[in-house]
mmCIF file of C-alpha atoms and ligand atoms in Angstrom:
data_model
loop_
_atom_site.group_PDB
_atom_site.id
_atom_site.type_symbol
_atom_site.label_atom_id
_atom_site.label_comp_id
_atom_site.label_asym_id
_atom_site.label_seq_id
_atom_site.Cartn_x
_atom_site.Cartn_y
_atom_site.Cartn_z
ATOM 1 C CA UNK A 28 -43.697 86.259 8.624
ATOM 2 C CA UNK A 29 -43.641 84.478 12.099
ATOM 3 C CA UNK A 30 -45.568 81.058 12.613
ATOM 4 C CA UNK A 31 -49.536 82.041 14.607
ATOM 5 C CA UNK A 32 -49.553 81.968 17.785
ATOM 6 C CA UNK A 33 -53.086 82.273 18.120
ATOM 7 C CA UNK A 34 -55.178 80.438 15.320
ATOM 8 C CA UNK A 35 -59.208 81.077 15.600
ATOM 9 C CA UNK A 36 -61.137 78.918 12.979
ATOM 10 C CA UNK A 37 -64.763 78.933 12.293
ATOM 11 C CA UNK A 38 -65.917 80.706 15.248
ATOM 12 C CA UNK A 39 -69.644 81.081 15.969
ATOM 13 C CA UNK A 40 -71.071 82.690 19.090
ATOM 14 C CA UNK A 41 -75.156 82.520 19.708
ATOM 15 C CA UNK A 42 -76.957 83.872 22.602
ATOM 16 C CA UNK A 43 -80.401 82.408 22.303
ATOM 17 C CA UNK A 44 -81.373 83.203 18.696
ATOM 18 C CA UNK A 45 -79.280 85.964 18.068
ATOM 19 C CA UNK A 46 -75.759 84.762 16.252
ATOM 20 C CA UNK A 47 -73.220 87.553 17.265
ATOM 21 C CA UNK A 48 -70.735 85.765 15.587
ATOM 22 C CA UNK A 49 -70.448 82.753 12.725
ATOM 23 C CA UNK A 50 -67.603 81.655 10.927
ATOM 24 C CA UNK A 51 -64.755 83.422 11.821
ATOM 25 C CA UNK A 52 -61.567 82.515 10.816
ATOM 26 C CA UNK A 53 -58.223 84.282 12.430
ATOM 27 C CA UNK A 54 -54.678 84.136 13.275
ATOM 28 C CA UNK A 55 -52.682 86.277 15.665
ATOM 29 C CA UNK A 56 -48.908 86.464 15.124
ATOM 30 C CA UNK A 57 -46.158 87.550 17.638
ATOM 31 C CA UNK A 58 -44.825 90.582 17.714
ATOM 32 C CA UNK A 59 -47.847 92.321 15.519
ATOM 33 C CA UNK A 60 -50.772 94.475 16.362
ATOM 34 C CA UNK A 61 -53.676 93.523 14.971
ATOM 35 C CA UNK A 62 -56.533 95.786 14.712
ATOM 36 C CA UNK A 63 -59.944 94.303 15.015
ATOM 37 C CA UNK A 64 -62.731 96.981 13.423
ATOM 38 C CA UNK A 65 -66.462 97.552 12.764
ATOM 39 C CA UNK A 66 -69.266 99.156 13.526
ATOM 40 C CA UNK A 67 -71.199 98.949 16.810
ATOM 41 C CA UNK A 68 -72.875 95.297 17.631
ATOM 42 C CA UNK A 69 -70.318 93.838 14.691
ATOM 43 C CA UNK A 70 -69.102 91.327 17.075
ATOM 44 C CA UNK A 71 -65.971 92.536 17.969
ATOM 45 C CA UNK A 72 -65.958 92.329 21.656
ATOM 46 C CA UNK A 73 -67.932 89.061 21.715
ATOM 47 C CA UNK A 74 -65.117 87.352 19.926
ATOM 48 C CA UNK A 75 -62.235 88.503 21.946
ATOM 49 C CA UNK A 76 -64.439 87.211 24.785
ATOM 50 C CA UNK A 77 -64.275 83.745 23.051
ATOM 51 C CA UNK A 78 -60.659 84.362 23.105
ATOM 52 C CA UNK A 79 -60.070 85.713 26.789
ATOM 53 C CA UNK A 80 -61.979 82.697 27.784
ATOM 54 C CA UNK A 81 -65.249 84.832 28.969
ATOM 55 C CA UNK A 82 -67.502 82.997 26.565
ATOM 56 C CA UNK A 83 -67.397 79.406 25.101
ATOM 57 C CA UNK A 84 -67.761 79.176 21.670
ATOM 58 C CA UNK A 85 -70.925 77.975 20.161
ATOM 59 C CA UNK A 86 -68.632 76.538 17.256
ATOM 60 C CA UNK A 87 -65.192 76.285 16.162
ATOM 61 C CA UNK A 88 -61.616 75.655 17.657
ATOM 62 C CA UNK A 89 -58.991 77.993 18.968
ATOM 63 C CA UNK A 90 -55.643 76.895 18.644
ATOM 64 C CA UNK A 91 -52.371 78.432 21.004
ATOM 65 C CA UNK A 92 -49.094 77.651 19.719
ATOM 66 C CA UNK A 93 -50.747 74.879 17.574
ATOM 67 C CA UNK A 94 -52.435 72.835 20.176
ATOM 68 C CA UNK A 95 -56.097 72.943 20.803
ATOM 69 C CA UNK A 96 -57.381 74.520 23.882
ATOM 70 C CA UNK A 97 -60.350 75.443 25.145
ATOM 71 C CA UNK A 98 -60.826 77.509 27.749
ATOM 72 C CA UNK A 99 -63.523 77.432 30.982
ATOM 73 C CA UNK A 100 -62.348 81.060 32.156
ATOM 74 C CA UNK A 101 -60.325 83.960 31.882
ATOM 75 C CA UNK A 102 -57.771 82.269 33.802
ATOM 76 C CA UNK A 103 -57.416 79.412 31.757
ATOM 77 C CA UNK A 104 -56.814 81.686 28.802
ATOM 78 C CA UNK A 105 -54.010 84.136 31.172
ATOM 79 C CA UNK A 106 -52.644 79.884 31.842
ATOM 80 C CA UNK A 107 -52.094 79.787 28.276
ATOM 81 C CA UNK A 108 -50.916 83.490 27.945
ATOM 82 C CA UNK A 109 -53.601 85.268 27.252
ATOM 83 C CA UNK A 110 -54.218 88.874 28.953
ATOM 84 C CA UNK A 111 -57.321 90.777 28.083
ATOM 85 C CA UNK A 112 -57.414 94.171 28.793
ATOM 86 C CA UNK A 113 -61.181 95.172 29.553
ATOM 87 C CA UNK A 114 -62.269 98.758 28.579
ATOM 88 C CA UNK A 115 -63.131 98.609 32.319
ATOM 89 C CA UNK A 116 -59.780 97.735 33.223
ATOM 90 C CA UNK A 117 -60.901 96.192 36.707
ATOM 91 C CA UNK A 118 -58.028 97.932 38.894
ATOM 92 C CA UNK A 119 -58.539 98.848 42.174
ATOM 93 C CA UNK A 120 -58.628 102.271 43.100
ATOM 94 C CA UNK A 121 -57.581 102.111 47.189
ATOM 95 C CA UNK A 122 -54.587 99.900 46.226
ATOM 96 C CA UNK A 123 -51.211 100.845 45.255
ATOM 97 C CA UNK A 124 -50.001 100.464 41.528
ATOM 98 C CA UNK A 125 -47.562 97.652 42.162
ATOM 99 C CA UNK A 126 -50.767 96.016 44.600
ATOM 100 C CA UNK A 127 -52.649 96.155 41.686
ATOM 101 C CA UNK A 128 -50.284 94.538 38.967
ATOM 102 C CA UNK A 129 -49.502 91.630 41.636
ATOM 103 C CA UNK A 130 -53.595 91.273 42.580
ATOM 104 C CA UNK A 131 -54.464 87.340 43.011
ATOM 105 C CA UNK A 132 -50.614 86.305 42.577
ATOM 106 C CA UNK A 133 -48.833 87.936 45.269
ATOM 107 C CA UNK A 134 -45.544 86.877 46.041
ATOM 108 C CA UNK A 135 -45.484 85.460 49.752
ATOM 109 C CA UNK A 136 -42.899 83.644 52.093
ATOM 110 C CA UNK A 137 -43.341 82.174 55.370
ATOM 111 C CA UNK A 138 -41.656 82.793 58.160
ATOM 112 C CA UNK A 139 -42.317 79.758 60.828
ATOM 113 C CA UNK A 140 -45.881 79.137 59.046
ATOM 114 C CA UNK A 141 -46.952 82.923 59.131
ATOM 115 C CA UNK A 142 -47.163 84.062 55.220
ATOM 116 C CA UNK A 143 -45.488 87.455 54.560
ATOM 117 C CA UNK A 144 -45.581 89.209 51.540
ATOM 118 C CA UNK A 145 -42.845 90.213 49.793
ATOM 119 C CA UNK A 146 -43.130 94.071 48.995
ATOM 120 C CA UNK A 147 -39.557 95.253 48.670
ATOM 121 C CA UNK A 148 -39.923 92.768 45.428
ATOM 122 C CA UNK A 149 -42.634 93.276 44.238
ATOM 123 C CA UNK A 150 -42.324 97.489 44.322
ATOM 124 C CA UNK A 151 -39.167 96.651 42.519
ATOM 125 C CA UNK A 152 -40.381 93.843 39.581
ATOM 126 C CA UNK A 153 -43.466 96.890 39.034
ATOM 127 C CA UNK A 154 -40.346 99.898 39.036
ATOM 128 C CA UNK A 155 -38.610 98.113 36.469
ATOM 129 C CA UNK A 156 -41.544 97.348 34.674
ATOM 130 C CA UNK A 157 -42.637 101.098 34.487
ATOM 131 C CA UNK A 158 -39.072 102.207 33.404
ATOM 132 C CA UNK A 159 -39.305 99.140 30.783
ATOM 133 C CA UNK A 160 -42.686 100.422 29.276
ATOM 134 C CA UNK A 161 -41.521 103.765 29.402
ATOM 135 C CA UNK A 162 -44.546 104.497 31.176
ATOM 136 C CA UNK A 163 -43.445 107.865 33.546
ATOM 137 C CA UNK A 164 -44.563 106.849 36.397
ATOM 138 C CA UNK A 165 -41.969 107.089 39.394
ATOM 139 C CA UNK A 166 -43.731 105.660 42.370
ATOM 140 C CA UNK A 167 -45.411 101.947 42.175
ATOM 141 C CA UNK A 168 -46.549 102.840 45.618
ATOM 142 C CA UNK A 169 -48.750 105.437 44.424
ATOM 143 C CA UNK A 170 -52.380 104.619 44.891
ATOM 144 C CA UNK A 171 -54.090 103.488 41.320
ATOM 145 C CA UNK A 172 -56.889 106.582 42.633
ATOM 146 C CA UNK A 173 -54.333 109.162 41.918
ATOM 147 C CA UNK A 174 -53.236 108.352 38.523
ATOM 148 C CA UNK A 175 -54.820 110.098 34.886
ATOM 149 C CA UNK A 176 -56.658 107.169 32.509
ATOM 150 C CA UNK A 177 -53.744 107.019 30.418
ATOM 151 C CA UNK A 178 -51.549 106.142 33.582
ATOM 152 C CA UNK A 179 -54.201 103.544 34.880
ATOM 153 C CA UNK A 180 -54.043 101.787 31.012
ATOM 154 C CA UNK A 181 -50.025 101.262 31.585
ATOM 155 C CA UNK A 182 -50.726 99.777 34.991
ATOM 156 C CA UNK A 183 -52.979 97.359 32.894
ATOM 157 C CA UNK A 184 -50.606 96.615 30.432
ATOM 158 C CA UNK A 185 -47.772 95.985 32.807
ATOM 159 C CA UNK A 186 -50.003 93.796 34.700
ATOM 160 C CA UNK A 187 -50.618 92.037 31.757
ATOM 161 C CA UNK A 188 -46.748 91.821 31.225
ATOM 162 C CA UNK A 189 -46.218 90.651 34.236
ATOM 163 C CA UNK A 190 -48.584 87.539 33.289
ATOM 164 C CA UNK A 191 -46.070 86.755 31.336
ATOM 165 C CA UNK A 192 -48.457 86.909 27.847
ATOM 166 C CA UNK A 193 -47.917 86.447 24.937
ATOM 167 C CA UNK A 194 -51.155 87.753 23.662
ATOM 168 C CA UNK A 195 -52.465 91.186 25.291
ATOM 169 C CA UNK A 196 -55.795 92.016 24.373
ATOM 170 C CA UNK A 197 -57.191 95.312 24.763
ATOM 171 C CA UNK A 198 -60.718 96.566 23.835
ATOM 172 C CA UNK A 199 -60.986 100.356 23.411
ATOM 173 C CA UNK A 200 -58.019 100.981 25.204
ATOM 174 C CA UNK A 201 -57.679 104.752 24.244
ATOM 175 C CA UNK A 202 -61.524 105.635 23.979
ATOM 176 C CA UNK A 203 -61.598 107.746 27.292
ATOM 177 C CA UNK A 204 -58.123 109.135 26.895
ATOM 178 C CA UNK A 205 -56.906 113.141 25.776
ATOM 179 C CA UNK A 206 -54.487 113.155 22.776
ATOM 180 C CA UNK A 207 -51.326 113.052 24.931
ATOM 181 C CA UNK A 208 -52.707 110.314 26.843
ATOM 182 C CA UNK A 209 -53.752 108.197 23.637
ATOM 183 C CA UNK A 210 -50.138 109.019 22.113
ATOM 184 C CA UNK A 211 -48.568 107.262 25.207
ATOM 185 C CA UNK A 212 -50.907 104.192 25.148
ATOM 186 C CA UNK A 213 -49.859 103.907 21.252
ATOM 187 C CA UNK A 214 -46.479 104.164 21.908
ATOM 188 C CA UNK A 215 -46.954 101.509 24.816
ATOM 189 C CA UNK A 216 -48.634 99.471 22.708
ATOM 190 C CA UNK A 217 -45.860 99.301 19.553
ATOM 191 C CA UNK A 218 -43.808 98.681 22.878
ATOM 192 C CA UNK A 219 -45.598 95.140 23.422
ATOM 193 C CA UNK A 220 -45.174 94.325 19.969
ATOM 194 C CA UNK A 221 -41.259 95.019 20.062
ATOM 195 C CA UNK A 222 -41.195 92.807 23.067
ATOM 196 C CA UNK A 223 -42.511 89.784 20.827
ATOM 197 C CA UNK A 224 -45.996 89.760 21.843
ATOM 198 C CA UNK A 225 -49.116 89.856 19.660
ATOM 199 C CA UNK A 226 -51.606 92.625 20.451
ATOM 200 C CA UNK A 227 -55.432 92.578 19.389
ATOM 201 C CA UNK A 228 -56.604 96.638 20.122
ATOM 202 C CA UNK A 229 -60.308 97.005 19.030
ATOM 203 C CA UNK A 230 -60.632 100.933 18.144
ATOM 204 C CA UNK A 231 -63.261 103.036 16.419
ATOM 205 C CA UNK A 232 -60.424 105.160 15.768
ATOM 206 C CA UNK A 233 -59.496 104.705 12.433
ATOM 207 C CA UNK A 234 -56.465 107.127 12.659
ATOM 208 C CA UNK A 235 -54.967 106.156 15.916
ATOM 209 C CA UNK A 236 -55.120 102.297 14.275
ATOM 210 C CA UNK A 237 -53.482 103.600 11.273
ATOM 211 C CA UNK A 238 -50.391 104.404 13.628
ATOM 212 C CA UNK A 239 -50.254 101.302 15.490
ATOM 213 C CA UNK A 240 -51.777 98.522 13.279
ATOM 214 C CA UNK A 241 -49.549 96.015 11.206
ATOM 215 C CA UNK A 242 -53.339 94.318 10.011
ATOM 216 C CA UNK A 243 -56.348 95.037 10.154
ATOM 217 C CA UNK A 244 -59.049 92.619 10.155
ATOM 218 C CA UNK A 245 -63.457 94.154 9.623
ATOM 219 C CA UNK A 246 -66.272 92.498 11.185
ATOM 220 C CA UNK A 247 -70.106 93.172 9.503
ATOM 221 C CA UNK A 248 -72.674 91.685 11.213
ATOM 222 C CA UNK A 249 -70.998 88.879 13.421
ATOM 223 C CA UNK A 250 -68.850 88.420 10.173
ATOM 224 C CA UNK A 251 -64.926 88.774 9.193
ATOM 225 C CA UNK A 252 -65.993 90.576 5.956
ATOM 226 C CA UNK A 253 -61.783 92.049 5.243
ATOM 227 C CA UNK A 254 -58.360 91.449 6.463
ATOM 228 C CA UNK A 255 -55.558 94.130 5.180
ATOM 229 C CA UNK A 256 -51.844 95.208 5.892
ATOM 230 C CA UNK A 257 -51.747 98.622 7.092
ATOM 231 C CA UNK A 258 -48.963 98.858 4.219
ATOM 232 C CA UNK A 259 -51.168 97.890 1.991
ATOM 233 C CA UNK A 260 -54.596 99.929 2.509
ATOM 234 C CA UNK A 261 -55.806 103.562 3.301
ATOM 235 C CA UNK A 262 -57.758 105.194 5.855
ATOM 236 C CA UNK A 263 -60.785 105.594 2.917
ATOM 237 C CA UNK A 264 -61.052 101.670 1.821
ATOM 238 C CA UNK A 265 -61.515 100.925 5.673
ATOM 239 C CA UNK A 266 -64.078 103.246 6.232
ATOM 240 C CA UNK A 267 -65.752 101.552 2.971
ATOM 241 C CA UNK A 268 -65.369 98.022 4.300
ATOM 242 C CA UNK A 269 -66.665 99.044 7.884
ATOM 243 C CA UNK A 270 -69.979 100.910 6.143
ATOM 244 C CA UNK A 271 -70.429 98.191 3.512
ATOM 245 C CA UNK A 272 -70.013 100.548 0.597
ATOM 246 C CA UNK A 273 -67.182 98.434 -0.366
ATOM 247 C CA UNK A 274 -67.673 96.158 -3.424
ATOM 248 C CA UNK A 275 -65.992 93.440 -2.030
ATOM 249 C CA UNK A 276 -68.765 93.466 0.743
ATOM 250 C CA UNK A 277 -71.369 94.083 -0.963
ATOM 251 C CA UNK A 278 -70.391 90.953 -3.023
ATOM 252 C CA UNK A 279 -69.751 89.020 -0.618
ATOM 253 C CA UNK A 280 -72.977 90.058 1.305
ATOM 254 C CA UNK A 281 -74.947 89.422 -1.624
ATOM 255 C CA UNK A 282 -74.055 85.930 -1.782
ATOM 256 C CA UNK A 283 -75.410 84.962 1.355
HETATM 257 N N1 LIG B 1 -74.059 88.609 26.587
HETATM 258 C C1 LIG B 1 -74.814 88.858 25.505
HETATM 259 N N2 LIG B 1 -76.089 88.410 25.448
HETATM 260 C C2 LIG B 1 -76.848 88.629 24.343
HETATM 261 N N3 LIG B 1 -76.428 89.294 23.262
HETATM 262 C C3 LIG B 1 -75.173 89.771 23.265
HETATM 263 C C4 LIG B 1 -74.307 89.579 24.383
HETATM 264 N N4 LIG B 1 -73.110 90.156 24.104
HETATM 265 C C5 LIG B 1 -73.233 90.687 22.881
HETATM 266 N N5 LIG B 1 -74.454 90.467 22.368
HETATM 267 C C6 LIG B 1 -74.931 90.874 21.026
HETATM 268 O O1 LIG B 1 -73.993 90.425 20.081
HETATM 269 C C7 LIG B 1 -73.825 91.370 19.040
HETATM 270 C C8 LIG B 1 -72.354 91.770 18.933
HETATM 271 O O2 LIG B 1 -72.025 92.567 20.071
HETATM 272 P P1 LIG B 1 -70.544 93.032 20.428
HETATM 273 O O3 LIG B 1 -70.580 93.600 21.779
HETATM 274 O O4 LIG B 1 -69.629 91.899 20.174
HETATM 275 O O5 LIG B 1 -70.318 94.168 19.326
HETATM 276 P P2 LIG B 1 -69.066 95.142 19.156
HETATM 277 O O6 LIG B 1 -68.567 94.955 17.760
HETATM 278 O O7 LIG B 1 -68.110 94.967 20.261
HETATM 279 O O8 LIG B 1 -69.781 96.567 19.231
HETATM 280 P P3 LIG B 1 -69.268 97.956 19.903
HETATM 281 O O9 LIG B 1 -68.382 98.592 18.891
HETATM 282 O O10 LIG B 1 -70.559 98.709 20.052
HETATM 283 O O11 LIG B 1 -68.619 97.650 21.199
HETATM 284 C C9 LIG B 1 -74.763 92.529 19.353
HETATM 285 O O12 LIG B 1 -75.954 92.336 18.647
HETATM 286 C C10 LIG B 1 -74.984 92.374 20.849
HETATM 287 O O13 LIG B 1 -76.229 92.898 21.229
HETATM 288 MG MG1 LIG B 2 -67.505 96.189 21.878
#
């Protein structure tokens, strides 16, 4: 098994007096998807917010690549090669796909002082992106308006790609998507993790993380309550540690 490149330990989120999350202990390795899942308010989101950057933790450390970071923003974490993929996915509609996956870091020259951007390049790095995710879409000039949700996900990814991470994040990614749709996003997603990157993918859907999880990891109640292989688990046990009825839970539940 490959050395973390992510290691989470002892992290504990509060927002006034509710604790969303305390004592969580994680690592992320490349070139696996990791499935985070629980039920609703579990704390899933509000941890990989601690580890896009979005929210400081109240407690604990994050290591990258074994050094301790800690990060002030979203962009700190992208610095250390972090992408989050927000169910919202925050694209713009008006502007073209390639537009989109260069937003914020355009690549520019300057002519005698004036900046110009450079398009030709750009259209092309987001072309051969597309072909390299597989993603059937022929035209980065296309307007991110006209494209299906399962289209508008790939433009994410390859945005995040283009970032450079080495952790993609994505919350929910196939929760608004028809089955052909989802099956591409899966497929794009096993994609990342042949590339050598480390995917987190929060689902409710315990079948579509069956396909695409190497581990799975349950929060209860702001609380990593069970961490499995996909090899070595079943749909059923999941659903037990998710509603509690496991015994390992409720053990551990009833000791605290
Ligand atoms: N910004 C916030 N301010 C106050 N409380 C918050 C905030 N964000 C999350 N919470 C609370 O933290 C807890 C965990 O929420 P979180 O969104 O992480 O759950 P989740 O596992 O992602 O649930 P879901 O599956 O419904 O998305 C909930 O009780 C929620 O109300
Ligand atoms: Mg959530």
């Amino acid at each position: 098994m490959s050395e973390a490149f992510l290691v989470a330990k002892g992290i504990a989120k509060r927002f006034g007096g509710l604790t969303a999350l305390s004592d969580v202990d994680l690592e992320i390795r490349a070139g696996e998807v990791l499935a985070l899942l629980g039920d609703n308010g579990a704390g899933k989101s509000t941890f990989i917010k601690v580890l896009a950057g979005a929210h400081p933790p109240s407690e604990g450390q994050i290591l990258v690549a074994g050094q301790p970071v800690s990060f002030a923003s979203p962009k700190d974490a992208a610095a250390s090669g972090i992408a989050t993929i927000f169910q919202e996915l925050a694209l713009s509609e008006n502007l073209s796909i390639s537009e989109n996956v260069y937003l914020g870091r355009e690549l520019k020259h300057s002519v005698l002082g004036v900046p110009f951007l450079r398009r030709k390049e750009m259209k092309q790095r987001v072309a051969e992106l597309l072909k390299e995710l597989d993603a059937h879409i022929s035209d980065p000039e296309a307007p991110v308006g006209s494209l299906s949700g399962g289209q508008r996900q790939s433009v994410a990814i390859c945005r995040a790609l283009n970032l450079n991470a080495k952790l993609v994040i994505m919350d929910e990614p196939t929760a608004a998507l028809a089955v052909a749709e989802t099956r591409k996003v899966l497929a794009l997603i096993r994609k990342l993790a042949e590339r050598g990157c480390a995917v987190v993918l929060i689902s409710h859907n315990i079948s579509d993380v069956f396909e695409v999880a190497d581990r799975m990891v349950v929060f209860r109640r702001g609380r990593k309550v069970a961490e499995r292989l996909r090899a070595e688990t079943e749909l059923e046990e999941i659903v037990a540690l998710i509603t509690g009825a496991h015994p390992d839970v409720r053990a551990l539940e009833k000791a605290q």
